[in-house]
């Protein structure tokens, strides 16, 4: 094998964010931009020689180009084997499972998740370690440091491999195996859930719609929900992954999955509606006439997980990201199990899962998952819901209401201000942080303040500290406002404001969410001067 060493010059903007390196496709297309990042990563991975690397992505534009580059560079950098999904396809949770299942050294997942695709859309590269989870900050910091000083990268001169053909091919002596992206994942799901019970539910007339949003979950959902579980053909819509997601925005929220939402709220609603995002790690769950907020979904799944065979012995603990509502905390309290609050991003759950401290994790951004992989898993959440519905033989709305009656309801909403000026956004956060110590002792808007800080996380497993993870202002009545800047946006800055209010089990659970949060929304604007500093009089997206 002849390894070529090619001279390059560093870029100064290759710092991985919440979920890998994410930029416009055109940005990635700059000379050596991809090569620099991958070489910086490989340079930061001691012990990779002769090991297995998993590669796959969500099928978006530029996916196959980067896969070919990555395969050649893996060969030149001494990897022993590459496993790549057929057609270049691997969902994020699918890749996590493949890494674990085959004992790989790690994996490259090519995705910008829910961001739009196509030549003018976004692209991204994430690295997951041997546990199947997103690289911890220790690795991403090393990659960033390396990217600032890199002078050369390594590759080999070989033709592209045929990604359509399953089986083993060779690239400069390194074995490249093209694998079925779905089969191993489907087999894993079958070990966790009662497929017979769910099959029976479908056979007795239960109807569902799953919107794959022309993204990576299509083939997985078709094979599992229509194939294994016998839901009628056509249950999974928009099932073929397209390079530009059909021009849509593969974000399963009430804005971008509006068609599904409207169907579920209308007279012809099936029993259950669900959707997933670009790379398959997020989920949207809607019952007939009832949208389930991701924070509630986490709590309900945790409270009912024991109904699925994979969790029949109960769960050992729950973790949620800091901005996620405290609904799950009440479940953990009742079950008498550990509860952890981590910074935003799945990488912070890895240590807790590896150490066996928690079984179920979730984020307010529609991510839920368990210790079966080390990523959030959209289809997993949908299948767990189906399993619960099959066992409880109740509708989604009824289950949600019973949950509130038992644990109380956490009214919850996130307000995003997208593409605002980065300078103004940073200044807003800096000034807010600086003002925290001088917030009036009497409280805000008649509410007594019990907590005002910039969240810092102390990992109980490895002892590391991650600071500046978001400003939180907590009130005595259990309500809370959180402010943070997104780490996944690609243009300007995105300010996220998270609002939450607790209503006890015997309280009013039927209020409109924005109404129930109205005074907190006004308070958030006045304390952070959002309108004045961003020039916006309303959020871009409300979820
Ligand atoms: C967002 C979400 C966060 C999620 C991350 C990656 O990050 O808020 O909860 O983990 O996206 O999800 P941020 O920094 O923009 O708030 V995905 O589905 O893009 O891998
Ligand atoms: Co995603």
mmCIF file of C-alpha atoms in Angstrom, residues 298-307 311-318 327-339 359-360 403 406-407:
data_model
loop_
_atom_site.group_PDB
_atom_site.id
_atom_site.type_symbol
_atom_site.label_atom_id
_atom_site.label_comp_id
_atom_site.label_asym_id
_atom_site.label_seq_id
_atom_site.Cartn_x
_atom_site.Cartn_y
_atom_site.Cartn_z
ATOM 1 C CA UNK A 298 -39.407 10.762 28.860
ATOM 2 C CA UNK A 299 -41.269 10.672 32.166
ATOM 3 C CA UNK A 300 -44.047 8.422 30.852
ATOM 4 C CA UNK A 301 -41.628 6.002 29.186
ATOM 5 C CA UNK A 302 -39.607 5.796 32.392
ATOM 6 C CA UNK A 303 -42.737 5.162 34.480
ATOM 7 C CA UNK A 304 -43.927 2.402 32.114
ATOM 8 C CA UNK A 305 -40.711 0.868 30.790
ATOM 9 C CA UNK A 306 -41.171 -2.245 32.938
ATOM 10 C CA UNK A 307 -44.053 -3.218 30.639
ATOM 11 C CA UNK A 311 -36.906 -3.470 31.012
ATOM 12 C CA UNK A 312 -39.087 -5.929 32.906
ATOM 13 C CA UNK A 313 -36.752 -5.888 35.895
ATOM 14 C CA UNK A 314 -37.211 -2.127 36.216
ATOM 15 C CA UNK A 315 -34.900 0.766 35.489
ATOM 16 C CA UNK A 316 -31.961 1.730 37.697
ATOM 17 C CA UNK A 317 -31.934 5.470 37.095
ATOM 18 C CA UNK A 318 -32.926 8.308 34.782
ATOM 19 C CA UNK A 327 -41.326 15.632 34.942
ATOM 20 C CA UNK A 328 -38.932 12.668 34.944
ATOM 21 C CA UNK A 329 -37.547 13.686 38.342
ATOM 22 C CA UNK A 330 -40.938 12.993 39.893
ATOM 23 C CA UNK A 331 -40.955 9.511 38.399
ATOM 24 C CA UNK A 332 -37.448 8.802 39.701
ATOM 25 C CA UNK A 333 -38.497 10.007 43.132
ATOM 26 C CA UNK A 334 -41.508 7.725 43.198
ATOM 27 C CA UNK A 335 -39.501 4.744 41.941
ATOM 28 C CA UNK A 336 -36.734 5.508 44.431
ATOM 29 C CA UNK A 337 -34.033 5.495 41.751
ATOM 30 C CA UNK A 338 -31.133 7.786 40.808
ATOM 31 C CA UNK A 339 -31.841 10.969 38.856
ATOM 32 C CA UNK A 359 -31.212 3.040 32.174
ATOM 33 C CA UNK A 360 -33.224 5.762 30.453
ATOM 34 C CA UNK A 403 -49.666 10.300 34.384
ATOM 35 C CA UNK A 406 -50.421 10.774 39.487
ATOM 36 C CA UNK A 407 -47.310 12.921 39.209
#
